Coordinates of C-alpha atoms and ligand atoms in Angstrom, one line a residue:
M97 CA 106.3 100.5 93.6
K98 CA 106.4 104.6 94.8
I99 CA 102.7 104.9 96.8
L100 CA 101.3 108.5 97.3
I101 CA 99.5 108.9 100.9
L102 CA 97.5 112.0 101.8
G103 CA 96.7 112.2 105.4
A104 CA 100.1 109.9 106.3
N105 CA 99.6 110.9 110.2
G106 CA 95.7 109.8 110.1
F107 CA 94.4 106.6 111.6
I108 CA 94.9 104.7 108.8
G109 CA 97.4 106.7 106.9
S110 CA 99.6 105.6 110.1
N111 CA 98.7 102.3 110.3
L112 CA 98.7 101.9 106.9
S113 CA 102.3 103.2 106.1
E114 CA 104.1 101.1 109.0
A115 CA 102.2 97.7 107.4
I116 CA 103.7 98.6 103.6
L117 CA 107.4 99.5 105.3
E118 CA 107.0 96.7 107.2
K119 CA 105.7 94.2 104.8
T120 CA 106.8 95.5 101.1
N121 CA 109.1 96.9 99.3
H122 CA 107.7 100.0 98.6
S123 CA 108.3 103.2 98.6
I124 CA 105.5 106.2 100.2
Y125 CA 105.5 109.7 99.1
A126 CA 103.6 111.5 102.0
I127 CA 102.1 114.3 104.0
D128 CA 100.3 115.6 106.5
M129 CA 100.0 118.6 109.5
A130 CA 101.2 116.7 111.9
Q131 CA 103.1 112.8 112.5
D132 CA 103.1 112.1 115.7
K133 CA 101.5 108.6 115.2
I134 CA 104.4 108.1 112.0
K135 CA 107.4 108.2 114.2
D136 CA 108.5 105.1 113.8
C137 CA 108.1 105.3 110.0
L138 CA 110.2 108.9 110.0
G139 CA 113.4 107.5 110.0
N140 CA 112.3 104.7 107.4
D141 CA 115.2 105.7 103.7
R142 CA 110.9 104.4 102.2
F143 CA 109.3 107.2 104.3
H144 CA 109.7 110.1 102.2
F145 CA 107.3 112.7 104.2
I146 CA 106.6 116.4 104.8
E147 CA 104.8 118.5 107.3
G148 CA 102.1 120.5 105.7
D149 CA 98.5 121.5 104.7
I150 CA 97.3 119.2 101.2
T151 CA 95.5 122.8 100.1
V152 CA 98.6 124.5 100.3
E153 CA 101.3 122.2 99.4
K154 CA 99.3 122.0 95.8
K155 CA 102.1 121.7 93.8
W156 CA 104.0 119.0 95.8
I157 CA 101.0 116.9 95.5
L158 CA 100.9 117.8 91.2
E159 CA 104.8 116.4 91.2
R160 CA 104.2 113.4 93.9
I161 CA 100.9 113.0 91.9
K162 CA 102.9 112.5 88.5
E163 CA 105.3 110.6 89.6
C164 CA 103.7 108.1 91.8
D165 CA 102.3 104.8 90.5
V166 CA 99.1 105.1 92.9
A167 CA 97.7 107.8 95.2
L168 CA 95.5 107.0 98.0
P169 CA 94.2 110.5 99.3
L170 CA 93.0 109.7 103.0
V171 CA 92.4 113.2 104.8
A172 CA 89.0 114.2 106.0
I173 CA 86.5 114.7 108.7
A174 CA 85.2 111.7 110.4
T175 CA 83.6 112.0 113.8
P176 CA 79.7 112.5 113.3
M177 CA 79.8 115.7 115.7
T178 CA 81.8 117.5 113.4
Y179 CA 79.5 117.0 110.5
V180 CA 76.2 119.2 112.9
Q181 CA 78.3 121.4 114.0
N182 CA 80.6 122.2 111.1
P183 CA 79.1 121.1 108.3
L184 CA 80.8 124.0 105.6
K185 CA 84.4 122.7 106.9
V186 CA 83.7 119.3 105.7
F187 CA 82.3 119.9 102.4
E188 CA 85.2 122.2 102.0
L189 CA 88.1 119.7 103.5
D190 CA 86.2 116.0 102.4
F191 CA 84.6 117.5 98.8
E192 CA 86.4 119.8 97.9
A193 CA 90.2 119.5 98.2
N194 CA 89.7 115.5 97.8
L195 CA 87.6 116.1 94.2
E196 CA 91.3 118.1 93.0
I197 CA 93.1 115.0 94.0
I198 CA 90.7 113.1 92.1
R199 CA 91.3 115.0 89.0
L200 CA 94.7 115.5 89.0
C201 CA 94.5 111.6 88.9
A202 CA 91.8 111.9 86.4
E203 CA 94.4 113.6 84.2
H204 CA 97.4 112.4 84.8
K205 CA 95.8 109.0 85.0
K206 CA 97.9 107.7 87.6
R207 CA 95.5 105.3 89.7
I208 CA 93.6 106.0 92.6
I209 CA 92.8 103.6 96.1
F210 CA 90.1 106.9 97.2
P211 CA 88.1 105.9 100.8
S212 CA 84.1 106.4 100.9
T213 CA 82.4 105.3 103.8
S214 CA 79.9 102.6 105.2
E215 CA 78.1 106.6 105.8
V216 CA 76.7 106.1 102.5
Y217 CA 74.3 103.5 102.7
G218 CA 73.2 106.4 105.4
M219 CA 70.0 103.9 107.1
C220 CA 69.6 102.0 104.9
T221 CA 66.4 98.4 105.8
D222 CA 69.3 96.0 104.2
D223 CA 69.8 93.0 106.5
E224 CA 73.6 93.7 104.2
F225 CA 74.4 96.6 102.6
D226 CA 75.7 95.6 99.4
E227 CA 78.1 97.3 96.7
E228 CA 76.2 97.4 94.2
E229 CA 72.3 97.0 95.0
S230 CA 71.8 98.9 98.5
H231 CA 69.7 102.0 98.0
L232 CA 72.4 104.9 99.8
V233 CA 69.8 106.6 102.5
T234 CA 69.6 110.4 103.6
G235 CA 67.2 112.3 105.5
P236 CA 66.1 115.3 104.8
I237 CA 68.7 118.8 104.2
H238 CA 68.0 120.0 108.1
K239 CA 69.5 116.8 109.3
E240 CA 72.7 118.3 108.5
R241 CA 74.8 115.2 109.6
W242 CA 74.4 113.6 106.7
I243 CA 76.4 116.0 104.9
Y244 CA 79.5 113.4 105.2
S245 CA 77.7 110.6 103.8
T246 CA 76.7 112.6 100.6
S247 CA 79.7 114.4 99.5
K248 CA 81.3 111.2 99.9
Q249 CA 78.0 109.7 97.7
L250 CA 79.1 111.9 95.0
L251 CA 82.9 111.3 95.4
D252 CA 82.4 108.1 94.8
R253 CA 79.9 108.9 92.2
V254 CA 82.3 111.7 90.3
I255 CA 85.1 108.3 90.3
Y256 CA 82.9 106.5 88.9
A257 CA 82.1 108.2 86.0
Y258 CA 85.6 109.1 85.6
G259 CA 86.2 105.4 85.5
K260 CA 83.8 105.2 83.0
H261 CA 83.8 108.3 80.2
N262 CA 87.6 108.1 81.2
D263 CA 89.6 104.6 82.1
L264 CA 90.1 106.1 85.5
N265 CA 91.8 103.1 87.8
Y266 CA 90.0 103.4 90.9
T267 CA 88.9 101.2 93.5
L268 CA 86.7 102.8 96.8
F269 CA 86.7 100.7 100.4
R270 CA 84.3 101.6 102.9
P271 CA 85.3 101.0 105.9
F272 CA 82.5 99.8 108.7
N273 CA 83.3 101.8 111.7
W274 CA 87.6 100.1 111.4
Y275 CA 89.2 100.3 115.5
G276 CA 92.4 100.1 116.7
P277 CA 95.7 101.6 117.9
K278 CA 96.1 105.3 116.7
L279 CA 92.3 105.8 116.4
D280 CA 91.4 109.5 118.3
N281 CA 93.1 111.1 120.5
I282 CA 91.0 109.5 124.0
L283 CA 92.9 112.6 125.4
N284 CA 90.4 114.6 124.0
P285 CA 87.3 115.6 126.5
K286 CA 84.8 117.3 124.0
P287 CA 81.2 115.0 123.9
G288 CA 81.5 113.8 119.8
G289 CA 85.1 114.7 119.9
S290 CA 86.7 111.0 118.7
R291 CA 84.9 107.6 117.4
V292 CA 82.4 106.2 120.0
L293 CA 85.5 103.5 120.9
T294 CA 88.0 106.0 121.9
Q295 CA 85.4 108.2 123.8
F296 CA 84.0 105.3 125.6
I297 CA 87.8 104.5 126.5
G298 CA 88.5 108.3 127.8
N299 CA 85.1 109.0 130.0
I300 CA 85.6 106.0 131.6
L301 CA 89.6 106.6 132.1
R302 CA 88.5 110.0 133.1
G303 CA 85.7 109.2 135.6
E304 CA 83.4 110.4 133.9
D305 CA 80.0 108.9 133.4
I306 CA 79.6 107.0 129.4
T307 CA 76.3 108.3 127.5
L308 CA 74.3 106.7 125.3
V309 CA 72.5 108.1 123.2
D310 CA 69.0 107.6 123.1
G311 CA 69.8 104.0 124.5
G312 CA 72.6 103.0 123.2
E313 CA 70.6 99.8 121.1
Q314 CA 72.3 101.3 117.6
K315 CA 74.9 98.3 116.5
R316 CA 77.3 99.0 114.3
C317 CA 79.5 96.0 113.2
F318 CA 83.4 97.4 114.4
M319 CA 86.3 95.5 113.0
Y320 CA 90.1 95.7 114.1
I321 CA 92.1 98.1 112.0
D322 CA 94.6 95.4 110.9
D323 CA 92.0 93.7 109.4
G324 CA 91.0 96.3 106.7
I325 CA 95.2 97.3 106.7
D326 CA 95.2 93.6 105.4
A327 CA 92.3 94.7 102.4
L328 CA 94.4 97.6 102.0
L329 CA 97.4 95.7 100.8
K330 CA 95.5 93.5 98.7
I331 CA 94.1 96.3 96.8
I332 CA 97.4 97.9 96.3
E333 CA 98.9 94.9 95.0
N334 CA 95.9 94.4 93.1
K335 CA 96.9 90.6 91.6
N336 CA 95.5 90.0 88.0
D337 CA 94.0 93.1 88.7
C338 CA 91.1 92.0 91.2
A339 CA 90.7 96.0 92.6
V340 CA 90.7 98.2 89.5
R341 CA 87.0 99.5 89.4
R342 CA 85.1 98.0 92.4
I343 CA 84.1 99.1 95.4
F344 CA 84.0 96.7 98.5
N345 CA 82.6 96.5 101.5
I346 CA 86.1 96.1 104.4
G347 CA 84.6 95.4 107.4
N348 CA 83.4 92.6 109.5
P349 CA 79.7 91.6 109.5
V350 CA 80.4 89.2 113.0
E351 CA 80.9 91.8 114.9
N352 CA 77.7 93.6 115.2
I353 CA 77.1 95.1 118.7
S354 CA 75.0 97.4 120.4
I355 CA 77.1 100.4 121.7
R356 CA 75.6 99.8 125.2
T357 CA 77.5 96.6 124.7
L358 CA 80.5 97.9 123.2
A359 CA 80.2 99.8 126.7
E360 CA 79.9 97.3 128.7
L361 CA 83.1 95.2 127.6
L362 CA 85.1 98.3 127.5
I363 CA 84.4 98.3 131.0
D364 CA 85.0 94.9 131.9
L365 CA 88.1 95.1 129.9
I366 CA 89.9 97.6 131.7
K367 CA 88.3 96.7 135.0
T368 CA 91.8 94.3 134.3
Y369 CA 94.3 97.0 133.7
P370 CA 95.4 96.9 137.9
Q371 CA 96.1 101.4 137.3
Y372 CA 92.2 101.9 135.6
A373 CA 90.8 98.7 137.5
A374 CA 89.1 101.2 140.3
A375 CA 87.9 103.8 137.9
A376 CA 86.2 101.4 135.6
S377 CA 84.3 100.2 138.6
K378 CA 82.6 103.7 139.0
T379 CA 81.9 104.0 135.8
K380 CA 78.2 104.6 135.2
L381 CA 76.2 103.9 132.4
V382 CA 72.9 107.1 130.8
D383 CA 71.2 107.4 128.8
V384 CA 70.8 110.9 126.4
D385 CA 69.0 111.4 123.9
A386 CA 70.1 112.7 120.7
N387 CA 69.3 115.7 120.9
T388 CA 70.4 116.5 123.7
Y389 CA 73.6 115.3 122.7
Y390 CA 74.2 116.1 119.1
G391 CA 71.8 118.9 118.2
S392 CA 68.1 118.5 116.1
G393 CA 70.6 117.9 112.9
Y394 CA 72.0 114.4 114.0
Q395 CA 70.2 111.0 113.2
D396 CA 71.7 108.0 113.2
V397 CA 72.1 104.4 111.4
K398 CA 70.3 101.8 113.8
L399 CA 72.3 99.1 112.1
R400 CA 75.0 98.5 109.5
V401 CA 76.5 95.5 108.8
P402 CA 78.1 94.8 105.5
S403 CA 78.1 92.3 103.2
I404 CA 81.4 91.5 102.4
A405 CA 80.9 88.9 99.6
R406 CA 82.9 91.2 96.7
A407 CA 85.6 91.3 98.6
A408 CA 86.3 87.7 98.8
K409 CA 85.8 87.2 96.0
Y410 CA 88.2 89.7 94.5
L411 CA 90.7 89.8 96.6
G412 CA 90.2 86.1 99.1
W413 CA 89.9 88.5 101.8
A414 CA 88.5 87.8 105.5
P415 CA 88.0 89.3 108.7
K416 CA 90.4 87.2 111.2
V417 CA 90.6 89.6 114.4
N418 CA 87.8 88.8 117.2
M419 CA 86.4 91.7 118.9
K420 CA 87.6 90.4 122.2
D421 CA 91.4 90.3 121.2
G422 CA 91.1 93.9 118.6
L423 CA 90.0 95.2 122.0
K424 CA 92.1 94.0 124.1
S425 CA 95.7 94.7 121.8
T426 CA 93.5 98.6 121.7
L427 CA 93.5 99.2 125.2
D428 CA 97.1 97.7 125.7
F429 CA 97.7 100.2 123.0
Y430 CA 95.7 103.2 124.8
L431 CA 96.6 102.3 128.5
S432 CA 100.5 101.0 128.2
Ligands
LIG880 C1 81.7 106.6 112.0 C2 81.8 107.9 111.5 O1 80.8 108.7 110.3 C3 82.5 107.6 110.4 O2 83.9 107.9 111.3 C4 82.9 106.6 109.3 O3 82.5 106.7 108.6 C5 81.9 105.4 109.8 O4 81.1 106.1 110.7 C6 82.7 104.1 109.5 O5 83.6 104.0 110.5 O6 82.7 103.3 110.1 P1 79.3 106.1 113.7 O7 79.7 105.1 113.8 O8 77.7 106.6 113.9 O9 79.7 107.1 112.8 O10 80.4 107.2 114.7 P2 80.0 107.4 116.2 O11 80.7 108.4 116.7 O12 81.3 106.3 116.0 O13 79.1 106.6 116.8 C7 78.6 105.4 117.5 C8 76.9 104.9 117.6 O14 77.3 105.7 119.2 C9 76.3 106.3 117.3 O15 74.9 105.5 116.8 C10 76.2 107.4 118.6 O16 75.0 107.9 118.8 C11 77.1 106.5 119.4 N1 77.2 107.9 120.5 C12 78.3 108.4 120.6 C13 77.3 107.0 122.3 O17 76.4 106.5 122.3 N2 77.9 107.7 123.0 C14 78.7 108.3 122.5 O18 79.0 109.1 123.5 C15 79.9 108.7 121.1

């Protein structure tokens, strides 16, 4: 199989590219604006990479879509601080640029595996979010945080419509707070410059306080990247068309912890690395209200638990890595 990966140097793209090369015989055609996370892939003769911008390299993308069996457009801004500070950039890249790719896949009858997001459920109050039953609940327009959620939601709806009315062969997957090696750059000192886990690791290593937005009582289900990649490999394999025109939540409902607990876990674990133990021991947890940290365009999700019954039923998939082992592997990567 020939697989097109747009955004191969991203968190999911880089981990997926490595796994495809290691565990399958497929070839990858890949593009990204950087290549620091895919050094191990670059020498492989099944990995065909160009460095470039998907909004510029349109001819290359068109040719690859024609040539490949399946496309994974993984380019997107995925940090909530950017949703509130630069919503138009999020719209232009996450929505507009990806819409072009979706249309090309529809036009050329190519299978597409598209990253939706746990964020589409927004502030849904269901105990577990179900792909086909749960309501997608966002806030008023001035709460700009929802531009990411609603951009992704509209793309989900466009893809669904192409599937229903144009026979587009698609799978939508919704990652729920995946984490692991190659997530974000922990050296980025900007508050909110990365997702919470890498943000907190960076805070601890730099000797900064950890900022708990609104007290850190909000919860997330965190899932280790290897479990997500396992699910994606099953979707790509698509045995007996099990993934065709389906939406899958891909998350770990068991590892449902508060942001405060995450901070405490990280401090305790980093204390076990002699080089960083002193910094971890000194880290303080400081409460900050969301308005001060993110600005008035922010609104938070209190509870976000995936139902993974459909992924279990159709893909035969379930997460395997517990939080402690996943965090340890992540810290080994970042601290070594
Ligand atoms: C994220 C992002 O929107 C996307 O990466 C993705 O689509 C989705 O979740 C996902 O992976 O499922 P969120 O979980 O809200 O959304 O983003 P984080 O930046 O990781 O924040 C998690 C929680 O930690 C939020 O409640 C936030 O307020 C809090 N936080 C963040 C802090 O308390 N302190 C910080 O310094 C940073």
